[in-house]
PDB file of C-alpha atoms in Angstrom:
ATOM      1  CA  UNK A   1     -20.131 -34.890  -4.548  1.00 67.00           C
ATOM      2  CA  UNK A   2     -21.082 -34.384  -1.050  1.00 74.00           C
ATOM      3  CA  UNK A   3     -17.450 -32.382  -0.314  1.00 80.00           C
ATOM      4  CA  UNK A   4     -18.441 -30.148  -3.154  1.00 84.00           C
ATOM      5  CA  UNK A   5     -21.773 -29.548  -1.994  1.00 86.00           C
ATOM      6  CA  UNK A   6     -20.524 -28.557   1.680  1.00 86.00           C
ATOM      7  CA  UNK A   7     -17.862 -26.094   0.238  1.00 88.00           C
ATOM      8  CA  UNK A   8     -20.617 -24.995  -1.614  1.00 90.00           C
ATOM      9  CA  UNK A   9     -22.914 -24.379   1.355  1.00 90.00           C
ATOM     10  CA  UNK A  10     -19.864 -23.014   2.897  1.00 89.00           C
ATOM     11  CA  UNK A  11     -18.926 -20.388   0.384  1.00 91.00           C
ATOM     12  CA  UNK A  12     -22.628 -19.198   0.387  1.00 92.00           C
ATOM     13  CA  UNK A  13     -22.700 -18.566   4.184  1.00 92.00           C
ATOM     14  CA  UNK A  14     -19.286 -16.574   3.859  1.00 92.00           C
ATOM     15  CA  UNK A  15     -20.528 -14.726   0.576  1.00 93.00           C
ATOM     16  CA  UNK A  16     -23.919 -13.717   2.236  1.00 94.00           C
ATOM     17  CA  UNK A  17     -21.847 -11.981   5.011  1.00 94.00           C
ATOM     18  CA  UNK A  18     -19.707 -10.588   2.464  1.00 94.00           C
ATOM     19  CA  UNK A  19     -22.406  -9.155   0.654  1.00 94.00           C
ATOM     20  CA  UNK A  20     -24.336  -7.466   3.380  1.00 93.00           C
ATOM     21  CA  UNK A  21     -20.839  -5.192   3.980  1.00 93.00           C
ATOM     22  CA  UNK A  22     -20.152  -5.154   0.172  1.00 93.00           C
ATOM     23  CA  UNK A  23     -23.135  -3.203  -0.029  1.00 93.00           C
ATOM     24  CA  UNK A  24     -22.596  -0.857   2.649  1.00 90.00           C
ATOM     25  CA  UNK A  25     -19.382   0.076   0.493  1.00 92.00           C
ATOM     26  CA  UNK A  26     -21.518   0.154  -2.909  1.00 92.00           C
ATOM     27  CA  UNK A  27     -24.647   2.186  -1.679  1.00 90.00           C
ATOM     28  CA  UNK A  28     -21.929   5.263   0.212  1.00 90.00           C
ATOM     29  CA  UNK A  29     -19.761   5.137  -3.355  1.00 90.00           C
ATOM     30  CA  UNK A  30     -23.178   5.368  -5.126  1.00 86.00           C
ATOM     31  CA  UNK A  31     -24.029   8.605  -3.556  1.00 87.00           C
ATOM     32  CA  UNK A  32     -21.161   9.870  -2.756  1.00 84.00           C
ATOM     33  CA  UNK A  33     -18.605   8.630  -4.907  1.00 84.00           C
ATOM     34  CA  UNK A  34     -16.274   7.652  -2.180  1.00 85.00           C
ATOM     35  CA  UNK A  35     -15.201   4.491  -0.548  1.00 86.00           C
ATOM     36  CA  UNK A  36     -16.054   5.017   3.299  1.00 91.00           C
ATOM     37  CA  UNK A  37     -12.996   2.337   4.744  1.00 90.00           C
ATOM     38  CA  UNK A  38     -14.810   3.385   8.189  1.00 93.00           C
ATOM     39  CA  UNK A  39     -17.497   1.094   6.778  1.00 94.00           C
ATOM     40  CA  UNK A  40     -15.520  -2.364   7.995  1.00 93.00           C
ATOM     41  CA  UNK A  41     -15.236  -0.903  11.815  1.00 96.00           C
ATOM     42  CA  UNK A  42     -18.619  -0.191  12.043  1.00 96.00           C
ATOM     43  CA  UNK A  43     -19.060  -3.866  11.554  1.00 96.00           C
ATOM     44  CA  UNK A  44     -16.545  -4.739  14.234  1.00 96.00           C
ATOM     45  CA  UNK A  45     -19.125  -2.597  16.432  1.00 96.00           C
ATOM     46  CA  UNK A  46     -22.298  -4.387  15.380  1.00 96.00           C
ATOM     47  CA  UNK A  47     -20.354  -7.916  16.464  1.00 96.00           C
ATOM     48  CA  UNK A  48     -20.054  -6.032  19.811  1.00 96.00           C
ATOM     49  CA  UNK A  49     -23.288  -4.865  20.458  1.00 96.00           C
ATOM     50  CA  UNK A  50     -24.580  -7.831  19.548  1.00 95.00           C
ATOM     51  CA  UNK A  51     -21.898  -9.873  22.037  1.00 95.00           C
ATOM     52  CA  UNK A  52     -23.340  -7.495  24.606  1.00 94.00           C
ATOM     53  CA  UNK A  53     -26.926  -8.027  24.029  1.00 93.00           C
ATOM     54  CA  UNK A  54     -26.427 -11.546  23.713  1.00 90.00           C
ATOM     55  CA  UNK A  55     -25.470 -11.300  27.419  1.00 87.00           C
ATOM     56  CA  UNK A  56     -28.714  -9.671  29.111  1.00 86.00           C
ATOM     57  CA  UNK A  57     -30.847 -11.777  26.441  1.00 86.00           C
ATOM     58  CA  UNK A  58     -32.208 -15.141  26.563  1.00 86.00           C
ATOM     59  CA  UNK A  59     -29.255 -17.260  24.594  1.00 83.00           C
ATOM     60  CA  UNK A  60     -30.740 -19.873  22.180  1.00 82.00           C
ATOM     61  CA  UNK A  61     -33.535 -18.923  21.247  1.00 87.00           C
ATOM     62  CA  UNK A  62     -34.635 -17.370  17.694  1.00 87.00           C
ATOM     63  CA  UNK A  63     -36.455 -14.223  19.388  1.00 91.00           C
ATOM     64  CA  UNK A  64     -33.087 -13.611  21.674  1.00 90.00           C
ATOM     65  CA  UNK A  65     -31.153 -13.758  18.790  1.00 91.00           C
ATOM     66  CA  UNK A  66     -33.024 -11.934  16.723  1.00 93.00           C
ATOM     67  CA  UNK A  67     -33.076  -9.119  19.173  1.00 94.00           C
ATOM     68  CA  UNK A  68     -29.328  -9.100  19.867  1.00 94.00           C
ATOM     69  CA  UNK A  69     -29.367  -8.403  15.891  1.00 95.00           C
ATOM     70  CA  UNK A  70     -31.919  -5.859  16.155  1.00 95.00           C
ATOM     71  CA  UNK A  71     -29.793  -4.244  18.440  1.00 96.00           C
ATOM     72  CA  UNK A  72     -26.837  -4.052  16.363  1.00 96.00           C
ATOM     73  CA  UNK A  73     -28.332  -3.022  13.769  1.00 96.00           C
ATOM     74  CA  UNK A  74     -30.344  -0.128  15.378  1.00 97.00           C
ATOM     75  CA  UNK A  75     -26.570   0.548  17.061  1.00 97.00           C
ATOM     76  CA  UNK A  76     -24.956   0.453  14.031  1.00 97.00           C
ATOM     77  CA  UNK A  77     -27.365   2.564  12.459  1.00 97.00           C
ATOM     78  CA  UNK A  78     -26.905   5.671  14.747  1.00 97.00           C
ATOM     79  CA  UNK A  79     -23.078   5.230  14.649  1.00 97.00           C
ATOM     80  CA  UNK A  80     -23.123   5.653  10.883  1.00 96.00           C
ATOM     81  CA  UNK A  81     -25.542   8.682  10.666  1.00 96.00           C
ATOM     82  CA  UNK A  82     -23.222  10.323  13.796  1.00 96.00           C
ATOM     83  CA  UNK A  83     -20.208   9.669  11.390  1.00 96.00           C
ATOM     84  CA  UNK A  84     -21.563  11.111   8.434  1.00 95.00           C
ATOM     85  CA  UNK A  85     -22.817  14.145  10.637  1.00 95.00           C
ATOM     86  CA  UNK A  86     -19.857  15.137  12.338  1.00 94.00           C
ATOM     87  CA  UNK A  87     -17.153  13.689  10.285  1.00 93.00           C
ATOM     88  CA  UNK A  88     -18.114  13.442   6.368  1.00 93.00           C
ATOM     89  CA  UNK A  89     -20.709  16.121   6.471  1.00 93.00           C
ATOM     90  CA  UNK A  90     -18.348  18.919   6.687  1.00 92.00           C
ATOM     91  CA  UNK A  91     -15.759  17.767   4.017  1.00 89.00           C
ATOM     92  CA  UNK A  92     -18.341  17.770   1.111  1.00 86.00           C
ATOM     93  CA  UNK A  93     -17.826  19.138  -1.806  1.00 81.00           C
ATOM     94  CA  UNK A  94     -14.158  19.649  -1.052  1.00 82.00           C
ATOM     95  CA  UNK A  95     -11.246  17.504  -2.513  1.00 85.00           C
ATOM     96  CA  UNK A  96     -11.886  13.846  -2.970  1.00 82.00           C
ATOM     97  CA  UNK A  97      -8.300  12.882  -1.376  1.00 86.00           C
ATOM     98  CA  UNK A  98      -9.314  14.607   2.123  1.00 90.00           C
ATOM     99  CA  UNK A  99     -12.397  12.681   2.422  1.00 89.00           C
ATOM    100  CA  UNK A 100     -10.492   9.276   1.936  1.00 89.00           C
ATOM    101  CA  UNK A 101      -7.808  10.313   4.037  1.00 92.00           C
ATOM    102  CA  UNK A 102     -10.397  11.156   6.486  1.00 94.00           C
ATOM    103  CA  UNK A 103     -12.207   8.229   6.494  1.00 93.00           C
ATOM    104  CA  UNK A 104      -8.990   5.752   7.263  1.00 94.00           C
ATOM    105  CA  UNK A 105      -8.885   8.434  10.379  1.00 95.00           C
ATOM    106  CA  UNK A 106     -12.221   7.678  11.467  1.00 95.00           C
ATOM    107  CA  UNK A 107     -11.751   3.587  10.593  1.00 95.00           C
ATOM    108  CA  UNK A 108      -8.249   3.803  12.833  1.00 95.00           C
ATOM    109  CA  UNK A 109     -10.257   5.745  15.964  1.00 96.00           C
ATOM    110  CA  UNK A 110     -12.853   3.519  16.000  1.00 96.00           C
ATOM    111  CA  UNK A 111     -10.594   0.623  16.061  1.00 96.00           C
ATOM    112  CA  UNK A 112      -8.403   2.185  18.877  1.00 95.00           C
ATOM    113  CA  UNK A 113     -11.257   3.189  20.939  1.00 96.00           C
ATOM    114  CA  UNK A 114     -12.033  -0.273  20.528  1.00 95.00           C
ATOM    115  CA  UNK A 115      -9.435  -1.715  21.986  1.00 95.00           C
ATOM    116  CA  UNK A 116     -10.109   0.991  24.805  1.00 95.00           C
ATOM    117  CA  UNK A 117     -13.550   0.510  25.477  1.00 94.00           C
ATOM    118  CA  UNK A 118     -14.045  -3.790  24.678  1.00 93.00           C
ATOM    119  CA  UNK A 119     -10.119  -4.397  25.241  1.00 92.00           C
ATOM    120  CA  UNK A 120      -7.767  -5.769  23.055  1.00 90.00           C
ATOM    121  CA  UNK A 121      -8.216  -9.831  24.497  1.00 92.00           C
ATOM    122  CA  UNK A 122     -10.465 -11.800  21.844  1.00 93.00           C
ATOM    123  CA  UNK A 123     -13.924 -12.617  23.411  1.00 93.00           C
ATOM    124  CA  UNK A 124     -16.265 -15.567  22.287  1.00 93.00           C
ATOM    125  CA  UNK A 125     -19.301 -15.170  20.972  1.00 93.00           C
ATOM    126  CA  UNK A 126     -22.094 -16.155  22.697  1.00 89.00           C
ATOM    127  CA  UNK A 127     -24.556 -18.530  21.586  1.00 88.00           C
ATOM    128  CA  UNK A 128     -27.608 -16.472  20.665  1.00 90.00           C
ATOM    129  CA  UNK A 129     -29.644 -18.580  18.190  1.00 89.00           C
ATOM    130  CA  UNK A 130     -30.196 -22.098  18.882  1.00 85.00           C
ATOM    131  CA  UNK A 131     -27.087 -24.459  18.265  1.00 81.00           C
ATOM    132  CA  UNK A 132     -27.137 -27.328  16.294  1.00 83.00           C
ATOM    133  CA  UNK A 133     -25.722 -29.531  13.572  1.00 83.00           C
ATOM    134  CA  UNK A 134     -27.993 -31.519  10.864  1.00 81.00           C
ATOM    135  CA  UNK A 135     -26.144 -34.298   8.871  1.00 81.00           C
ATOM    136  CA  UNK A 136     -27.632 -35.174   5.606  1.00 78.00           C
ATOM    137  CA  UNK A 137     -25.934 -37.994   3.649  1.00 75.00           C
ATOM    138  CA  UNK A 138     -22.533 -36.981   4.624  1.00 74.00           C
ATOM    139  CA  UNK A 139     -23.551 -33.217   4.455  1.00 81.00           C
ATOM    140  CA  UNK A 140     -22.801 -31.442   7.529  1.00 83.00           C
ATOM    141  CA  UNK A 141     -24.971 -27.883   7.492  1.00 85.00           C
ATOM    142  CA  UNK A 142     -24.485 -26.012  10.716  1.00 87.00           C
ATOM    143  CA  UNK A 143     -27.843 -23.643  12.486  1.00 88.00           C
ATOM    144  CA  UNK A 144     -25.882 -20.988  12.055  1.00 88.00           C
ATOM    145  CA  UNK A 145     -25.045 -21.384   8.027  1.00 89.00           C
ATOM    146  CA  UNK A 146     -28.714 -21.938   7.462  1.00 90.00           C
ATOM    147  CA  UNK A 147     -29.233 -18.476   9.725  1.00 92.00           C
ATOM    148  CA  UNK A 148     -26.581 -16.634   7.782  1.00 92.00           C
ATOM    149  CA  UNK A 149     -28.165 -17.502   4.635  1.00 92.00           C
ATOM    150  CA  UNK A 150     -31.279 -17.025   5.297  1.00 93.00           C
ATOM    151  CA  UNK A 151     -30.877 -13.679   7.002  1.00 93.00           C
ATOM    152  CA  UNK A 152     -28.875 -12.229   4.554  1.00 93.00           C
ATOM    153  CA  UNK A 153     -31.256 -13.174   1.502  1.00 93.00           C
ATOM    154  CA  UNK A 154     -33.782 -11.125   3.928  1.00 94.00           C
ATOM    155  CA  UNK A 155     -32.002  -8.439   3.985  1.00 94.00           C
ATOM    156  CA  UNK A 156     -30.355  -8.002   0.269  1.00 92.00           C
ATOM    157  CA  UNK A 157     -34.471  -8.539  -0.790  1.00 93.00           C
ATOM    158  CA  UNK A 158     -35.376  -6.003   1.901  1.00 94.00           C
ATOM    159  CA  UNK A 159     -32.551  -4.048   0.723  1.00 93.00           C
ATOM    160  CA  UNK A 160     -33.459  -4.097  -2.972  1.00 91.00           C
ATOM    161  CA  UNK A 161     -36.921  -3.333  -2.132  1.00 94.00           C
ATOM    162  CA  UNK A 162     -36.189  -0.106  -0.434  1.00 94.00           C
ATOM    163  CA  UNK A 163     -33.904   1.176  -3.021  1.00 92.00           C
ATOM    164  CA  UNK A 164     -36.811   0.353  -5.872  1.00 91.00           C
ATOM    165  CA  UNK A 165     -39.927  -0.030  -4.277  1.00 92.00           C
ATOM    166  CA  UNK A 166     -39.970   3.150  -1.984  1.00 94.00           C
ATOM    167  CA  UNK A 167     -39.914   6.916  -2.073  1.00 94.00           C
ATOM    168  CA  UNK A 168     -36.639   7.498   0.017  1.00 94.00           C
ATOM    169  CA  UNK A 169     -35.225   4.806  -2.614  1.00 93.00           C
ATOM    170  CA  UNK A 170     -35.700   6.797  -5.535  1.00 94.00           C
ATOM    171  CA  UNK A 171     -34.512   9.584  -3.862  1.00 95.00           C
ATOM    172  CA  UNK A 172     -31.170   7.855  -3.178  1.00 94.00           C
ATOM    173  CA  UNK A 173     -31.182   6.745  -7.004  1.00 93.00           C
ATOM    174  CA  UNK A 174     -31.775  10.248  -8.183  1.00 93.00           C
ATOM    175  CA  UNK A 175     -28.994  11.502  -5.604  1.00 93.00           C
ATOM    176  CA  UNK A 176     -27.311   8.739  -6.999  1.00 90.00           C
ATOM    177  CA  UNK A 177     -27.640   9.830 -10.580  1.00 89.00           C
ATOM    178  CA  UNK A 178     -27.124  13.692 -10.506  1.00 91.00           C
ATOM    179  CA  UNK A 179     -27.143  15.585  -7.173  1.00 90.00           C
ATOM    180  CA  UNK A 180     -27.947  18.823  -8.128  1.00 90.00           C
ATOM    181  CA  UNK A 181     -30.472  18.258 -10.443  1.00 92.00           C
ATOM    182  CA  UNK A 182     -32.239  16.124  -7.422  1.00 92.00           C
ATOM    183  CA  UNK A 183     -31.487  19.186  -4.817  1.00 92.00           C
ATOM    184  CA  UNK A 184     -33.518  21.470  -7.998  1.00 90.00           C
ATOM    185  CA  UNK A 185     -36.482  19.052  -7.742  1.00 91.00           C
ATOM    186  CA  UNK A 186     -36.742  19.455  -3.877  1.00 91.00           C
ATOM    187  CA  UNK A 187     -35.009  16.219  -2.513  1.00 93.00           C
ATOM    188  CA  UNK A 188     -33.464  16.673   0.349  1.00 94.00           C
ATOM    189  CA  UNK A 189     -30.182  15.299  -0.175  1.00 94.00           C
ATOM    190  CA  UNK A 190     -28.987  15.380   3.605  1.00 94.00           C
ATOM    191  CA  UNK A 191     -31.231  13.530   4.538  1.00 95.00           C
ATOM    192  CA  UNK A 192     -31.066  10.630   1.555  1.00 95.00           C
ATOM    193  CA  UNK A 193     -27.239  10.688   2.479  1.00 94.00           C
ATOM    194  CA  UNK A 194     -27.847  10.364   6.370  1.00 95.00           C
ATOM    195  CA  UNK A 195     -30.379   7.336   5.205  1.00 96.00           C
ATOM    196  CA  UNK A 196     -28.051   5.839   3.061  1.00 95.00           C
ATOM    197  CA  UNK A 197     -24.824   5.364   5.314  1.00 95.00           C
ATOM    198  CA  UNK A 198     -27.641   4.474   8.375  1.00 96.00           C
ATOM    199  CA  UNK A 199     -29.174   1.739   5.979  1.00 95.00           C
ATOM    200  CA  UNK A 200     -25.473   0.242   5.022  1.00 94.00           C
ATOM    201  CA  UNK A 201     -24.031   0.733   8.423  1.00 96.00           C
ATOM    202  CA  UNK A 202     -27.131  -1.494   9.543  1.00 96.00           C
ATOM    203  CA  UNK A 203     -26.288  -3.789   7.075  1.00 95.00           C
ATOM    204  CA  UNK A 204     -22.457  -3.956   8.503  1.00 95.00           C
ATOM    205  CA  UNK A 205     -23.785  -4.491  12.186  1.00 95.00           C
ATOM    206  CA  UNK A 206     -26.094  -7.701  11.063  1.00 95.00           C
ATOM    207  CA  UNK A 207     -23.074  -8.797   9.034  1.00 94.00           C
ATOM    208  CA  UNK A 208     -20.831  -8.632  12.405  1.00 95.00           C
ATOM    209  CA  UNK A 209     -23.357 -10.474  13.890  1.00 95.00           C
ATOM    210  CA  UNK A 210     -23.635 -13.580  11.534  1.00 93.00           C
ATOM    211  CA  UNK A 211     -19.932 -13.654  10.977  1.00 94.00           C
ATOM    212  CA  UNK A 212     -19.421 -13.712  14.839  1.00 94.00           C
ATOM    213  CA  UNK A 213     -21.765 -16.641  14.923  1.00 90.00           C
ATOM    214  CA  UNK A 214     -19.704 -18.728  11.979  1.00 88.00           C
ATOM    215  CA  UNK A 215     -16.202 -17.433  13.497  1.00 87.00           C
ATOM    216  CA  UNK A 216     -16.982 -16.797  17.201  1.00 82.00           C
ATOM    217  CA  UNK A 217     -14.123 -15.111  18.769  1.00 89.00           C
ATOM    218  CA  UNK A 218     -14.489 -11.032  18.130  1.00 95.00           C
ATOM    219  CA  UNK A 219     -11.856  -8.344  18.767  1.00 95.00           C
ATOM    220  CA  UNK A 220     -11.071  -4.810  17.502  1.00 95.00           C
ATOM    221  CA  UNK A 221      -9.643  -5.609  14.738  1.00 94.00           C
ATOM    222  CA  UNK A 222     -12.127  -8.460  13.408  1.00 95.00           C
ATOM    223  CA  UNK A 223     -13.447  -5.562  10.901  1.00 93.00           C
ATOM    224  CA  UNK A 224     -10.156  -4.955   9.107  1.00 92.00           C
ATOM    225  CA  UNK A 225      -9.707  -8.231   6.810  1.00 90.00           C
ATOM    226  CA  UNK A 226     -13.250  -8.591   6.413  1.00 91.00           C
ATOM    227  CA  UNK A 227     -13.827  -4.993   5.341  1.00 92.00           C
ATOM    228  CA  UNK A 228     -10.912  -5.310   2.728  1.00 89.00           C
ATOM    229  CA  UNK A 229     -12.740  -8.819   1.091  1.00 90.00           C
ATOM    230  CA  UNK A 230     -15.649  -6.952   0.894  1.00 92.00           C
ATOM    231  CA  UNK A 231     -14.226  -4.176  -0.724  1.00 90.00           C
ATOM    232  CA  UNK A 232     -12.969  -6.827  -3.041  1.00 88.00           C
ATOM    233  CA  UNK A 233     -16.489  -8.134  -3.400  1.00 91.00           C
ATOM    234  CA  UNK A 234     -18.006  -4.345  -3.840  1.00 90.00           C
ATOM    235  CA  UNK A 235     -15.296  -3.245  -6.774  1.00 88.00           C
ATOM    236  CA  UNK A 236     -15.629  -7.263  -8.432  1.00 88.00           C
ATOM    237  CA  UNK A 237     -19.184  -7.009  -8.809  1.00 88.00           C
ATOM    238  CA  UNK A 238     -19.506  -3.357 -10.215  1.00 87.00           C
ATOM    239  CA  UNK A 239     -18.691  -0.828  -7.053  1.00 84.00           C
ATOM    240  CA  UNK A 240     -21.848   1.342  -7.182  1.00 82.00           C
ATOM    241  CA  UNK A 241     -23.913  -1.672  -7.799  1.00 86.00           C
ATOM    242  CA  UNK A 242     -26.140  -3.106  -5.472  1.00 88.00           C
ATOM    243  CA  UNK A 243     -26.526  -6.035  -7.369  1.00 90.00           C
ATOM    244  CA  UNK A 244     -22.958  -6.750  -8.599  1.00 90.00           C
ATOM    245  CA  UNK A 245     -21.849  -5.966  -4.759  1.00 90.00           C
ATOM    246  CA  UNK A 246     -24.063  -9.320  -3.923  1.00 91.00           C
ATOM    247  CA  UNK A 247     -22.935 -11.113  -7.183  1.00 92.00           C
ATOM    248  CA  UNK A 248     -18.915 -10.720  -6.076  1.00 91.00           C
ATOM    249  CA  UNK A 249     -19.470 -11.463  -3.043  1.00 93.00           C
ATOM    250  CA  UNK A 250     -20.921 -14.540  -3.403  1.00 92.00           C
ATOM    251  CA  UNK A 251     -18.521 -15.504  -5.737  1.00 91.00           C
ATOM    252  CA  UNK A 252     -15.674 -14.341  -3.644  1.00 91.00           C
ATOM    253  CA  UNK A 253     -17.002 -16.489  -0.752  1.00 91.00           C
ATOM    254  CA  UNK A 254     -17.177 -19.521  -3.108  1.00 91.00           C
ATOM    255  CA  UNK A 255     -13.875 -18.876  -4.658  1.00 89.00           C
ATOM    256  CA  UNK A 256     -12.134 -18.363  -0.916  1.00 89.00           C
ATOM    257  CA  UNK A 257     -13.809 -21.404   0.452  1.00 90.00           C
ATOM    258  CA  UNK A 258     -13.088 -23.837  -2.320  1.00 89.00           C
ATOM    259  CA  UNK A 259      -9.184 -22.479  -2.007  1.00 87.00           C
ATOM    260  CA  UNK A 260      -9.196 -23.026   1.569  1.00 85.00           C
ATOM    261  CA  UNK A 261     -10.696 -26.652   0.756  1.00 79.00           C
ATOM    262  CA  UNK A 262      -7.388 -27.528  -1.491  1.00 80.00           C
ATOM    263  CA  UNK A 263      -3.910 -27.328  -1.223  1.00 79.00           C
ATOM    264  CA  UNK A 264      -3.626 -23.645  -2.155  1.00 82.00           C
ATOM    265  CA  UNK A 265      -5.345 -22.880   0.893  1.00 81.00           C
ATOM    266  CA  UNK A 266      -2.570 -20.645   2.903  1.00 84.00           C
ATOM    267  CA  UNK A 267      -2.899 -18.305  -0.287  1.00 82.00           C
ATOM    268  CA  UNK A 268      -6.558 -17.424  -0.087  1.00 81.00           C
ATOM    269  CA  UNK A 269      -5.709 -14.246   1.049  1.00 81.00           C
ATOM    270  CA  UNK A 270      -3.705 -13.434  -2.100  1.00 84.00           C
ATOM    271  CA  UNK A 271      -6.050 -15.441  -4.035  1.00 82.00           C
ATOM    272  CA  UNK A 272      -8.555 -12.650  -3.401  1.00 77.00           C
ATOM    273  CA  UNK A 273      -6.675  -9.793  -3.950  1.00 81.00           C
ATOM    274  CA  UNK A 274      -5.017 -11.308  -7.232  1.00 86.00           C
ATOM    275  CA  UNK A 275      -8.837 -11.198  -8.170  1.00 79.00           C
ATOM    276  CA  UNK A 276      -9.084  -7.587  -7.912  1.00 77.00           C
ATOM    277  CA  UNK A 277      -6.292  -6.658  -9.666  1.00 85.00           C
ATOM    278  CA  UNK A 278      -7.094  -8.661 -12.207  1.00 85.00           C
ATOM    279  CA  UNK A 279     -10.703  -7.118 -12.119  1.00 80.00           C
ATOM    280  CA  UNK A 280      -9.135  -3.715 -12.367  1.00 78.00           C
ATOM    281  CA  UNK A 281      -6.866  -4.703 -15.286  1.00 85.00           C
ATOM    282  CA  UNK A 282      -9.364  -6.216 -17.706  1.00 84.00           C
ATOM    283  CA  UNK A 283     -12.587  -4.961 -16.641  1.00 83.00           C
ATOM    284  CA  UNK A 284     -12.386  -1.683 -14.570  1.00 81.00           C
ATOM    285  CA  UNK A 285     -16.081  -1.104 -14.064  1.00 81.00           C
ATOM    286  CA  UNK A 286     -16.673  -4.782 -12.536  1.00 82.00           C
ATOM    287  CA  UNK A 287     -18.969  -7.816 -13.128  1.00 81.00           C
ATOM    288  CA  UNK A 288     -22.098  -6.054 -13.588  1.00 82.00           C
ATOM    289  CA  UNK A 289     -20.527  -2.102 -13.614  1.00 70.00           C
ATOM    290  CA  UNK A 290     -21.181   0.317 -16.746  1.00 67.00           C
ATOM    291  CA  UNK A 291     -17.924   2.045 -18.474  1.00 58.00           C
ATOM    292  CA  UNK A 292     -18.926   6.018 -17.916  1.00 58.00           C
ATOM    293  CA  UNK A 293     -16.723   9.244 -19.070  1.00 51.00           C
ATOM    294  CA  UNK A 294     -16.323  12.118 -16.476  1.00 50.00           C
ATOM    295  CA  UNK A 295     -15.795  15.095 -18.314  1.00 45.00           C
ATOM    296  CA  UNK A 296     -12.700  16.659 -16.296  1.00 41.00           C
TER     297      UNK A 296
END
């Protein structure tokens, strides 16, 4: 019982981190209708900001930490409203294919200048929350896996009340819904779209963070496999979802972790890719997605 209940609490922390990328996918495809694979670099860059802030901040401490997440977010943030600016602005309303092609351009810069900039040598993650290990009848819980959890239930609730509780979150729904019928009513869809990839791209730089704490060695290309199980998660749970995003990935966490935990365990990998092709096979729209015609 007690080496369920640890893979348990270890699929959880793995699906939270999942999630908070997941969504970054979902909320981009839900305005946009377009999978931003940039999305899983810009979490590569929140796991370095926060490495760097970690550095110049006190280490250990919940208010050091939390700051050196702060900052990555707030980094993150920028870098995914510059992106959309410069880069996705210009290609809208053209051809679906040249925005996709696009964005693995943008997700292949950003992991080249990374190796320019940080270097292509793995670094280890500092310590920035307090370190420590309870043991509770056998079950070994980690600081960090009670962190991870509890900072990405924070956020997915934070998240969920923005998109339902607020102004700018109906906005994004009604963008969401039908574009031009929200440009006729006076939103100002630039701006919801600018939001929108700075909200998720905040969400990716927190989730570099807390994975960096659970598997503390960062490079480069830390975003790529990451970004692709989240993706997973994202089209699992109903892409366009915000709430089947955080379903999948929870259950993808679980299902990875309890692989890993048996003798299947060098297939995880495949394991989670057999999952969404099986997804697409018998249930295109996802977990929680709705079936909808496009008139062509």
């Amino acid at each position: 019982m007690s080496e369920f209940l640890q893979q348990l609490i270890n699929g959880l922390s793995l699906g939270a981190i999942y999630a908070l990328i997941a969504l970054g996918y979902t909320m981009v495809y839900g305005v946009l209708r377009f999978i931003n694979f940039a999305h899983s670099d810009v979490f590569m860059v929140g796991a370095f900001i926060g490495y760097y802030a970690g550095e110049h901040l006190p280490r250990g401490t919940v208010l050091g930490g939390m700051a050196s997440m702060g900052a990555a977010m707030l980094g993150c943030a920028v870098l995914g409203v510059v992106i959309e600016r410069l880069v996705y602005r210009p290609l809208r309303g053209g051809p679906t294919l040249n925005v996709l092609i696009t964005a693995i351009g943008v997700s292949l810069f950003l992991e080249y200048a990374g190796q320019l900039i940080f270097g292509a040598t793995p670094r280890a993650f500092p310590d920035i929350f307090p370190s420590r290990v309870i043991e509770i009848r056998g079950l070994i819980i980690s600081m960090n896996q009670v962190i991870v959890i509890a900072v990405s239930t924070v956020l997915m609730f934070a998240l969920e009340f923005i998109v339902h509780r607020t102004k700018i979150g109906t906005a994004m729904r009604a963008v969401a819904l039908n574009p031009k019928a929200a440009l006729l009513v006076g939103i100002n869809i630039d701006i919801v779209i600018s939001f929108t990839f700075a909200l998720g791209s905040a969400l990716a730089g927190a989730g570099g963070v807390l994975y960096a704490l659970n598997y503390p060695s960062i490079d480069p290309l830390m975003g790529v496999v990451p970004g692709l199980k989240a993706f997973v998660a994202a089209v699992l749970g109903g892409i366009g979802n915000i709430q089947g995003a955080a379903l999948g990935a929870l259950l993808l966490g679980l299902v990875e972790t309890f692989v890993d935990g048996s003798r299947w365990s060098t297939y995880k990998d495949a394991i989670a890719f057999a999952i969404l092709i099986a997804i697409l096979l018998f249930r295109p729209a996802g977990l929680l997605g709705r079936v909808s015609a496009e008139k062509v």
